[in-house]
Every structure is written in C-alpha cells, then in structure tokens.
Amino acid sequence: MPNFGKVLVTSAWPYINVIPHLGNLVGSVLSADVVARYYRLIGDEVLMVSGSDEHGTPIEVEAMKQGVTPKELTDRNHARVAELFRKWGASFDNYTRTESPVHRDFVQETLMKIYKNGYIFSKETQMLYCEHDQRFLPDRFVEGKCPYCGGERARGDQCDLCGRLLEPSFLLEPYCVICGNKPTVKTTKHWYIDLSRFANPLIQYLSENKQLPANAKNFSLNWIKEGLKPRAVTRDVDWGIPAPFPGAEGKTIYVWVEAVMGYVSATIEYCKRIGEPEKWKEFWFDKAAKTLYFVGKDNIPFHTIILPALLLASGEDYNLPWNVSATEFLQFKGEKASKSQRIGIWIDEALELFPADYWRFFLMATRPESKDSNFSWDVFLEKVNADLNDTLGNFIHRTLTFINSKFNGEIPQPKLTAEDEAVLQAVKEKVETAAQEFEEAKLQSAANTLISIGRIGNQYLNEKEPWKLVKTDREKAATVLYVTAQVVKAITLVSAPFMPATAEQLWQTLNLDGSVHEGRWKEALKPLEAGHKIARPKPLFQKIDADEKQLDEMLAAVREKKAKSA
RNA sequence: AGCGGGGUGGGGUAGCCAGGUGAACCCGCUGGGCUCAUAACCCAGAGAUCGGUUGUUCAAAUCAACUCCCCGCUACCA
C-alpha cells in the first residue's frame, strides 16, 4: 500500500445538454469517487476535480428548443447536476464548469502559448451552413436519405441503418435537423493543432506507461501508428470560449480541447479558492504526483492523445496522465441507453427509488471493465439483496446484536487460538487485496472482495456456533465475538469508498472517534479493544421486496411524477 | 470497410498479456446442517470442453490464421 503523496483524481466532464444516466456515471464520476475516497483513506493528499462541459452546438440547439439562452440552460443544468452528484456522494473538491472565468482564462492563455510555440496553423475549409438558422452545421446536424441503403434520417457522418460512413455531401435530400431547410456550403477558416509533431513523444509516453490498461494503450498506439492528423481547435459556434488567435474573431474553442484543459483549470480554481494560488503546480508539475482519469471507452483518445499533446505543446513539462481508466458501456436490458426512447435509468430517477449507496455498490460490482455490461433489475436485486443485505449486512447485524445481547454491548475479552488468528489473517489478506484492487482501478473485483470478507465472517460464526458456546464455554464465545467484531471493523473501512454513508453509520455504531473518512485505512486492522462499548445496531440495508415488473412500474411512476413537476 | 475491445455452466463475471496443478467466483438449482441474525447463514452436489473452424505444441480458454456475432472509434457529436 504505497503512499503517493499527491493524487489528482478526475472524471470526464459530463456534457450537460441533458441529465446523465447511470451509464454516464459509472465509469466516470462514480469510479473516480471510489478511487479518490480510497486514496484519502490511506492518507494521500487527494484532489478530485471535474466540471460541466457546457459549450458547443448541441447545447445551443437544446437551448433554442427550450426557448432559453444557452447560458440559462447550462446554469440550470449545472446546478441540477452538481446537486445530484452531491446526493450521489461524489466527493469533489471542485466540480466546476467550462463557463468559469478561471477556466476561460487558462484555456486562452495556454492555447496562445501553444500558438506561439508554432504548433497551431489556420486553414480554410468548406462547411455546411444553414442560411435559415444562420449557423454552420456539424456533420451530425445534417440528415437525409442514405445513398447506399436509401434509409431515411441518415446523418451526415453515418447511416445508422446500414452503418456506412458518409460525408454530408453524399446525402440525398439533405436537410438541417434544426429547421429542416436545405443546407448550403460555405467557406470558413479554422485553427488546427498539428498533432503529428507529437507522435514520437506520445508513443514513448504511452509505451512506457505501466498503469494504462490494455484497451486504452492499444487503441491509442494504433491511432498514432495510422498517422496523426491536424485537429481543428476552433469552431464556428457562438456559445463557447472565444479563440484567442490573431484573426480568429468570432470563432470559439472546440469543446473537447477546452474540456480536457479543464482538469488543469479546475485544479487552479480550487487552489485559488483555498488561498494557495501556487499549490496547483504541486499536482501538475511535481513528478511524484499522480493524475488519474476516469472515462468511458468512447473518450480514450481525448485523454491519451489530445490532452497529452496539448500539455506537451505548451512546452511546460506538465505531468501526463498517470492512468486513464476506461470503462466499456453499461447497456440497459440489452440496448444502448437512449434519451429519446427512454432506455436507461437517469441519475435523478435512481435516487428516487433507492439510496445512493445501493446504486453505488451495484454499479461498481457490475462495472463494465472488460466488456459492455448489461443493466437488469435481476442483477440489481442479486447485488443488493444477496450481497449487501444477506451476506454483508446480516453478518454485521448478527455480530453486533450478539455482542449487545450477550456481552452487554462491550467487545469481549478474547483468548485467541490458532484458528481464530487464521481468520484474522484471512481478513487481513482480503484488506490488502482490496487495497491493491483500488490502486489498479479493479473496482468490480474490489466490490467482490468486500463481500467475501462478510463471507469469511459468516463461515466462522457458523463453525464456532457462539450461540451454543455462550451457554457452555463463555470464554470461547467471547473470543469468537471478539474476532467477528474485528471483521466488522475491517468491513467498515473497505466499504467506505463504495458506500460512504453506510460506512459512516457503521463507524458510529462501532462508537469510534470522528469519521471513517478521515484517513483511517490503516486502522482497518487495528483491533477494537476488549471492553470498548458499541452502540445498538440498526440494519444497514433493507431487502428489496419487488420483482422486475414491479420495479419497472416504480420507475415509470417516478418518471410520471417528474414529468408532471417539470 | 479499417482499427481497438469482447463472445467462458441457466444468469452475471474472473482467468488469456508471461500455454501445463481438478476451468475459479457470485446468483440460481438440488440435498443436508444451523437457529445468534433482516426466512438470514453454513456445508455438499449437479451443471460449461471456454462463439466456430484450422494450425503450432508433449500440452491451448490462453499462442497463430481464418470466420461469425456484439460494442466503440475512424479525426466537424460530445
């Protein structure tokens, strides 16, 4: 369990044209939060930052639909999303937004540095333009008939029906998705970063990075091998950060370029706020500091290529990503989440149904680490009812109630035998395994390890049968309950990153000082002293008594209520 | 189409990079035990030849080739 000292934990910035769904949350904010909480527990200095990505065409269009300004839309959505993340237990030190002045200034300054370093050039191109809306249209904002399969509503970049890649000019009967009129072609000028200049340093960085998981590493190296092309850093969009380059009036910065720079600006903003304006450099330049990024698989190149290239191009010796943990996707009952078709569960709805800790544990236990995973109520019920409630919750409850009813609520005095020591040793090994899994971002496995500690406790209780011993050999019974109390304590710590509220409740029930979240990991194996008084336990979890159909109905009811209040 | 990831008992996953101890774990199922505990817990058992084909090897879930299927990316969605 090495201590790194400084750890910057970040998650992909959610694009807040809509409220995120569970699939958006699992690999980014939630994974980041679990890992950040772990590092805080082992006593590292952790900064967890992210923010709302709020610029760009889709936000402008969504605002137009709602009849508000983009700023009004993102003010509202940012406030809602920030509040929802808080309710989910996300322990951000700074959850900011791309409209933050600190962010805007940082992006403009850094891009000017890159410009002055000679990595940015401008070039004229032809783009689709809608005369009616007076705006340039990204490829996806033009639809028409597919020239290959004849399917309706093929997008300018791809036909969803036949899967073929398209150019907007291929579309038959093209129309603007906003107003329906036929787009025209117009010449415009954009500024590009010449990524190819960084091919060699990127290859070296990626090859030497030991933490980077295979999916991210292979994908990224392949991208580079195929040849890095210049990437436009400007857009013809009003809603964004004004491009700082000479002659670029009216252009704004491409959202992905500014969003990844947000990791730095959010750190700066936080350090300013706490009155230590230079401190951010400890996270970004001190080579002992680690930066961890939690993203979905669709996001890999932005974090393994674009961000490192931007950091290198600034010429300032920034720390490049230490690890980019990329998850696959969470599907819903075998289908991709879709807002329009209401496939999926949104993060506000989930909390209306069950406590955040249930969802947090469930999502981490089914975290799509090697392949897409599939949400189903059956699996949700399995994780909550069998793992959390039956195995873990019931073990804790039977231990603590026994101590209360038979030992006056005091940790009994033990006389440990080799068998008892072996159980404590097994738990110690599980705690160490969990620590390693947190550090390797194998969170699904860490969730299983947590439950397996409960299993060890249950086995031990069943073998020893202290409910019999208490009548025949009180000292032996005392020893058994002493041991299981230590197992409960270990569970408290290991569960803390996953279920912060539940772990805290347990910490209080064990009548321990302060909060479990104050760097207590090393105390996981420090025994509760004989004679230590504990409180009367309350069940930590409740079994969900509903089948799939009823759960679907409950979700539908939540949606109906939400629709009415909106 | 190209590139990356994946396809493992009824369901959910690990193992594959560094080939070799009975293919591991959870749920479910069957049988048994226990009664401290939230009808929870514990033990035992049945069930997969690892998408398909071919090859390399003394030995393949693991390596190679081909093939089918799912997901992502392909640089102007974010």
Coordinates of C-alpha atoms in Angstrom, one line a residue, chain A residues 179-537:
Chain A
C179 CA -35.1 23.9 -39.1
G180 CA -35.5 21.3 -41.9
N181 CA -34.2 23.5 -44.7
K182 CA -31.6 22.5 -47.2
P183 CA -28.1 23.5 -46.1
T184 CA -25.6 25.3 -48.4
V185 CA -21.8 25.1 -48.5
K186 CA -19.8 28.0 -47.2
T187 CA -16.1 28.6 -46.8
T188 CA -14.7 29.2 -43.4
K189 CA -11.3 29.4 -41.7
H190 CA -10.2 27.3 -38.7
W191 CA -7.2 26.9 -36.5
Y192 CA -5.6 23.5 -36.2
I193 CA -3.1 21.9 -33.8
D194 CA -0.6 19.8 -35.6
L195 CA -0.8 16.6 -33.6
S196 CA 1.7 14.8 -35.8
R197 CA 4.5 16.8 -34.3
F198 CA 3.9 14.9 -31.0
A199 CA 3.8 11.4 -32.4
N200 CA 7.1 10.3 -31.1
P201 CA 6.8 11.7 -27.6
L202 CA 3.3 10.3 -27.4
I203 CA 4.5 6.9 -28.5
Q204 CA 7.2 7.0 -25.9
Y205 CA 4.8 8.2 -23.2
L206 CA 2.2 5.6 -24.0
S207 CA 4.6 2.7 -24.3
E208 CA 6.3 3.5 -21.0
N209 CA 3.1 4.0 -19.1
K210 CA 2.7 0.9 -16.9
Q211 CA -0.7 1.7 -15.5
L212 CA -2.5 2.3 -18.7
P213 CA -5.0 -0.5 -19.3
A214 CA -4.7 -2.6 -22.5
N215 CA -7.8 -1.2 -24.1
A216 CA -6.6 2.4 -23.8
K217 CA -3.0 1.7 -24.7
N218 CA -3.5 -0.5 -27.8
F219 CA -6.2 1.8 -29.1
S220 CA -4.0 4.9 -28.7
L221 CA -0.8 3.5 -30.1
N222 CA -2.8 2.3 -33.1
W223 CA -4.2 5.7 -33.7
I224 CA -0.8 7.2 -33.7
K225 CA 0.6 4.5 -36.0
E226 CA -2.0 5.3 -38.5
G227 CA -0.8 8.8 -38.6
L228 CA -1.9 11.8 -36.5
K229 CA -3.8 14.4 -38.5
P230 CA -4.1 18.1 -37.6
R231 CA -7.1 18.6 -35.4
A232 CA -9.2 21.7 -35.5
V233 CA -9.3 23.5 -32.2
T234 CA -11.8 26.2 -33.3
R235 CA -15.5 26.0 -34.2
D236 CA -18.0 28.4 -35.8
V237 CA -20.2 28.4 -32.7
D238 CA -21.2 31.4 -30.7
W239 CA -21.5 29.6 -27.4
G240 CA -18.0 28.9 -26.3
I241 CA -14.7 30.3 -25.3
P242 CA -13.5 33.0 -27.8
A243 CA -10.5 31.8 -29.7
P244 CA -7.5 33.9 -28.7
F245 CA -5.6 33.6 -32.0
P246 CA -4.9 36.7 -34.2
G247 CA -7.6 36.9 -36.8
A248 CA -9.9 34.4 -35.1
E249 CA -12.6 36.8 -34.0
G250 CA -16.0 35.2 -33.9
K251 CA -14.5 31.7 -33.5
T252 CA -14.7 29.7 -30.3
I253 CA -12.6 26.8 -29.0
Y254 CA -13.6 23.2 -29.7
V255 CA -15.3 21.8 -26.6
W256 CA -13.0 18.8 -26.2
V257 CA -9.9 20.9 -26.3
E258 CA -11.2 23.1 -23.6
A259 CA -12.8 20.3 -21.6
V260 CA -9.6 18.4 -21.2
M261 CA -7.8 21.6 -20.2
G262 CA -10.4 21.9 -17.6
Y263 CA -8.6 19.3 -15.5
V264 CA -5.8 21.9 -15.0
S265 CA -8.1 24.9 -14.7
A266 CA -10.3 23.2 -12.1
T267 CA -7.2 22.5 -10.0
I268 CA -6.1 26.1 -10.3
E269 CA -9.5 27.3 -9.4
Y270 CA -9.6 25.1 -6.3
C271 CA -6.2 26.2 -5.1
K272 CA -7.1 29.8 -5.6
R273 CA -10.3 29.3 -3.6
I274 CA -8.4 27.8 -0.6
G275 CA -6.0 30.7 -0.7
E276 CA -3.0 28.8 -2.0
P277 CA -2.8 30.0 -5.6
E278 CA 0.5 28.3 -6.4
K279 CA -0.4 24.9 -5.0
W280 CA -1.9 23.6 -8.2
K281 CA 1.6 23.2 -9.5
E282 CA 2.3 20.5 -7.0
F283 CA -0.2 18.3 -8.7
W284 CA 0.7 19.2 -12.3
F285 CA 4.5 19.6 -12.3
D286 CA 5.8 17.7 -9.3
K287 CA 6.8 14.4 -10.8
A288 CA 5.9 12.4 -7.7
A289 CA 2.2 13.4 -8.1
K290 CA -0.1 11.1 -9.9
T291 CA -3.0 12.1 -12.2
L292 CA -5.8 9.6 -12.7
Y293 CA -8.6 10.0 -15.3
F294 CA -11.8 8.0 -15.3
V295 CA -13.6 7.9 -18.7
G296 CA -15.8 5.9 -21.0
K297 CA -14.3 4.0 -23.8
D298 CA -15.6 6.5 -26.4
N299 CA -13.4 9.0 -24.7
I300 CA -10.0 7.4 -24.8
P301 CA -8.1 9.4 -27.5
F302 CA -9.1 12.7 -25.9
H303 CA -7.2 11.6 -22.8
T304 CA -4.4 9.6 -24.2
I305 CA -3.6 11.7 -27.2
I306 CA -5.3 15.1 -27.4
L307 CA -4.7 16.1 -23.7
P308 CA -1.1 14.9 -23.6
A309 CA -0.4 16.6 -26.9
L310 CA -1.8 19.9 -25.6
L311 CA 0.2 19.6 -22.4
L312 CA 3.4 18.9 -24.4
A313 CA 2.7 21.6 -26.8
S314 CA 2.5 24.2 -24.0
G315 CA 6.2 23.5 -23.5
E316 CA 5.7 23.5 -19.8
D317 CA 6.6 20.0 -18.6
Y318 CA 3.2 19.1 -17.3
N319 CA 2.6 15.7 -15.8
L320 CA 1.0 13.5 -18.4
P321 CA -1.8 11.2 -17.4
W322 CA -0.5 8.6 -15.0
N323 CA -3.5 6.3 -15.6
V324 CA -6.6 6.5 -17.9
S325 CA -9.1 4.0 -16.7
A326 CA -11.6 3.5 -19.5
T327 CA -14.7 1.5 -18.9
E328 CA -16.9 -0.1 -21.5
F329 CA -20.5 0.7 -21.7
L330 CA -23.5 -0.1 -19.5
Q331 CA -26.3 -1.2 -21.6
F332 CA -29.9 -1.4 -20.4
K333 CA -31.7 -4.7 -20.9
G334 CA -29.5 -5.4 -23.9
E335 CA -30.0 -2.0 -25.5
K336 CA -28.0 1.2 -25.6
A337 CA -29.2 4.0 -23.4
S338 CA -31.3 6.4 -25.3
K339 CA -33.0 9.5 -24.1
S340 CA -35.5 9.7 -26.9
Q341 CA -36.6 6.1 -26.4
R342 CA -36.3 6.3 -22.7
I343 CA -34.0 3.4 -22.5
G344 CA -31.9 3.6 -19.4
I345 CA -32.2 5.0 -15.9
W346 CA -31.2 8.6 -15.2
I347 CA -29.3 9.6 -12.1
D348 CA -32.1 11.6 -10.6
E349 CA -34.6 8.8 -11.1
A350 CA -32.3 6.2 -9.5
L351 CA -32.1 8.2 -6.3
E352 CA -35.9 8.4 -6.1
L353 CA -36.0 4.7 -6.0
F354 CA -33.2 3.5 -3.7
P355 CA -30.4 5.0 -1.6
A356 CA -27.3 6.2 -3.3
D357 CA -25.1 3.6 -1.6
Y358 CA -27.2 0.7 -3.1
W359 CA -26.6 2.1 -6.5
R360 CA -23.0 2.9 -5.9
F361 CA -22.3 -0.6 -4.8
F362 CA -24.3 -2.2 -7.5
L363 CA -22.7 -0.1 -10.2
M364 CA -19.2 -0.8 -9.0
A365 CA -19.9 -4.5 -8.6
T366 CA -21.1 -4.7 -12.2
R367 CA -18.6 -2.0 -13.5
P368 CA -18.1 -2.8 -17.2
E369 CA -14.3 -3.3 -17.0
S370 CA -13.6 -5.7 -19.8
K371 CA -16.7 -5.6 -21.9
D372 CA -20.1 -3.9 -22.0
S373 CA -22.3 -4.9 -19.2
N374 CA -26.0 -5.0 -19.1
F375 CA -28.3 -3.5 -16.5
S376 CA -31.2 -5.6 -15.4
W377 CA -33.3 -5.5 -12.3
D378 CA -32.4 -9.2 -11.7
V379 CA -28.8 -8.4 -11.3
F380 CA -29.6 -5.3 -9.3
L381 CA -31.7 -7.4 -6.9
E382 CA -28.9 -10.0 -6.7
K383 CA -26.3 -7.5 -5.7
V384 CA -28.5 -5.6 -3.2
N385 CA -30.4 -8.4 -1.7
A386 CA -27.9 -11.3 -1.7
D387 CA -24.6 -9.5 -1.4
L388 CA -25.3 -6.3 0.5
N389 CA -28.2 -7.4 2.6
D390 CA -27.8 -11.1 3.2
T391 CA -24.1 -11.7 3.1
L392 CA -22.7 -8.4 4.4
G393 CA -25.5 -6.7 6.3
N394 CA -26.7 -9.8 8.0
F395 CA -23.2 -10.8 9.1
I396 CA -22.7 -7.3 10.6
H397 CA -26.0 -7.4 12.3
R398 CA -25.8 -10.8 13.8
T399 CA -22.4 -10.0 15.2
L400 CA -23.3 -6.6 16.7
T401 CA -26.6 -7.8 18.1
F402 CA -25.0 -10.8 19.7
I403 CA -22.4 -8.5 21.4
N404 CA -25.2 -6.3 22.6
S405 CA -27.5 -9.1 23.9
K406 CA -24.8 -11.4 25.4
F407 CA -21.9 -9.2 26.2
N408 CA -23.6 -6.0 27.3
G409 CA -22.5 -4.2 24.2
E410 CA -18.8 -4.4 25.0
I411 CA -16.2 -6.0 22.8
P412 CA -15.4 -9.2 24.8
Q413 CA -12.1 -10.2 26.1
P414 CA -10.6 -12.9 23.8
K415 CA -8.3 -15.8 24.2
L416 CA -7.2 -16.3 20.7
T417 CA -6.3 -19.8 19.3
A418 CA -4.5 -20.5 16.1
E419 CA -7.9 -21.0 14.4
D420 CA -9.0 -17.5 15.4
E421 CA -5.7 -16.0 14.4
A422 CA -6.1 -17.7 11.0
V423 CA -9.5 -15.9 10.5
L424 CA -8.0 -12.6 11.3
Q425 CA -5.1 -13.3 9.0
A426 CA -7.5 -14.2 6.2
V427 CA -9.3 -10.9 6.7
K428 CA -6.0 -9.0 6.7
E429 CA -5.2 -10.6 3.3
K430 CA -8.6 -9.5 1.9
V431 CA -8.0 -6.0 3.1
E432 CA -4.6 -6.0 1.3
T433 CA -6.2 -7.4 -1.8
A434 CA -8.8 -4.7 -1.8
A435 CA -6.2 -2.0 -1.4
Q436 CA -4.3 -3.4 -4.4
E437 CA -7.6 -3.6 -6.4
F438 CA -8.4 0.0 -5.6
E439 CA -5.0 1.1 -6.8
E440 CA -5.3 -0.9 -10.0
A441 CA -8.8 0.5 -10.5
K442 CA -10.2 -3.0 -10.5
L443 CA -13.3 -1.8 -8.7
Q444 CA -15.5 -4.7 -9.7
S445 CA -13.1 -7.1 -8.1
A446 CA -12.7 -4.8 -5.0
A447 CA -16.5 -4.9 -4.6
N448 CA -16.4 -8.7 -4.6
T449 CA -13.5 -8.7 -2.1
L450 CA -15.6 -6.6 0.2
I451 CA -18.4 -9.1 0.2
S452 CA -16.0 -12.0 0.6
I453 CA -14.9 -10.6 3.9
G454 CA -18.5 -10.9 5.1
R455 CA -18.5 -14.5 3.9
I456 CA -15.4 -15.2 6.0
G457 CA -17.2 -13.9 9.0
N458 CA -20.4 -15.9 8.3
Q459 CA -18.4 -19.1 7.9
Y460 CA -16.5 -18.6 11.1
L461 CA -19.7 -17.9 13.0
N462 CA -21.4 -21.0 11.7
E463 CA -18.4 -23.2 12.5
K464 CA -17.9 -21.8 16.0
E465 CA -21.6 -21.5 16.9
P466 CA -21.1 -19.0 19.7
W467 CA -24.9 -19.1 20.5
K468 CA -24.1 -22.6 21.8
L469 CA -20.7 -21.8 23.3
V470 CA -22.2 -18.9 25.3
K471 CA -24.0 -21.5 27.4
T472 CA -21.1 -23.9 27.8
D473 CA -17.9 -22.1 27.4
R474 CA -18.3 -18.3 27.7
E475 CA -14.6 -17.6 27.2
K476 CA -14.7 -19.3 23.8
A477 CA -17.8 -17.5 22.8
A478 CA -16.2 -14.2 23.9
T479 CA -13.2 -14.9 21.6
V480 CA -15.5 -15.7 18.6
L481 CA -17.3 -12.4 19.0
Y482 CA -14.1 -10.5 19.6
V483 CA -12.9 -11.9 16.3
T484 CA -16.1 -11.1 14.3
A485 CA -16.1 -7.6 15.7
Q486 CA -12.7 -7.1 14.1
V487 CA -14.0 -8.4 10.9
V488 CA -16.8 -5.9 11.1
K489 CA -14.3 -3.1 11.6
A490 CA -12.4 -4.2 8.5
I491 CA -15.6 -4.2 6.5
T492 CA -16.3 -0.7 7.6
L493 CA -13.1 0.6 6.1
V494 CA -13.2 -1.5 2.9
S495 CA -16.8 -0.5 2.3
A496 CA -16.1 3.2 2.8
P497 CA -15.1 4.1 -0.8
F498 CA -18.1 2.3 -2.2
M499 CA -20.7 3.2 0.4
P500 CA -19.7 6.4 2.2
A501 CA -22.9 6.9 4.1
T502 CA -23.3 3.3 5.2
A503 CA -19.7 3.0 6.3
E504 CA -20.1 6.2 8.3
Q505 CA -23.2 4.8 10.0
L506 CA -21.3 1.6 10.9
W507 CA -18.4 3.7 12.2
Q508 CA -20.8 5.5 14.5
T509 CA -22.4 2.2 15.6
L510 CA -18.9 0.9 16.5
N511 CA -18.7 4.1 18.6
L512 CA -15.4 5.1 17.1
D513 CA -14.0 8.7 17.1
G514 CA -14.5 11.2 14.3
S515 CA -15.4 10.0 10.9
V516 CA -14.4 6.9 8.9
H517 CA -13.5 9.1 6.1
E518 CA -10.6 10.7 7.8
G519 CA -7.7 8.7 6.5
R520 CA -8.5 5.6 8.6
W521 CA -7.5 2.8 6.3
K522 CA -4.5 1.8 8.4
E523 CA -6.9 1.3 11.2
A524 CA -8.9 -1.3 9.4
L525 CA -6.8 -4.0 11.1
K526 CA -6.3 -2.2 14.3
P527 CA -8.4 -4.2 16.8
L528 CA -11.3 -2.8 18.7
E529 CA -10.1 -3.1 22.3
A530 CA -11.8 -5.5 24.7
G531 CA -14.2 -3.6 26.8
H532 CA -14.9 -1.0 24.1
K533 CA -18.6 -0.2 24.2
I534 CA -20.5 -0.2 20.9
A535 CA -24.0 1.2 20.1
R536 CA -27.1 -0.8 19.4
P537 CA -27.0 -1.7 15.7

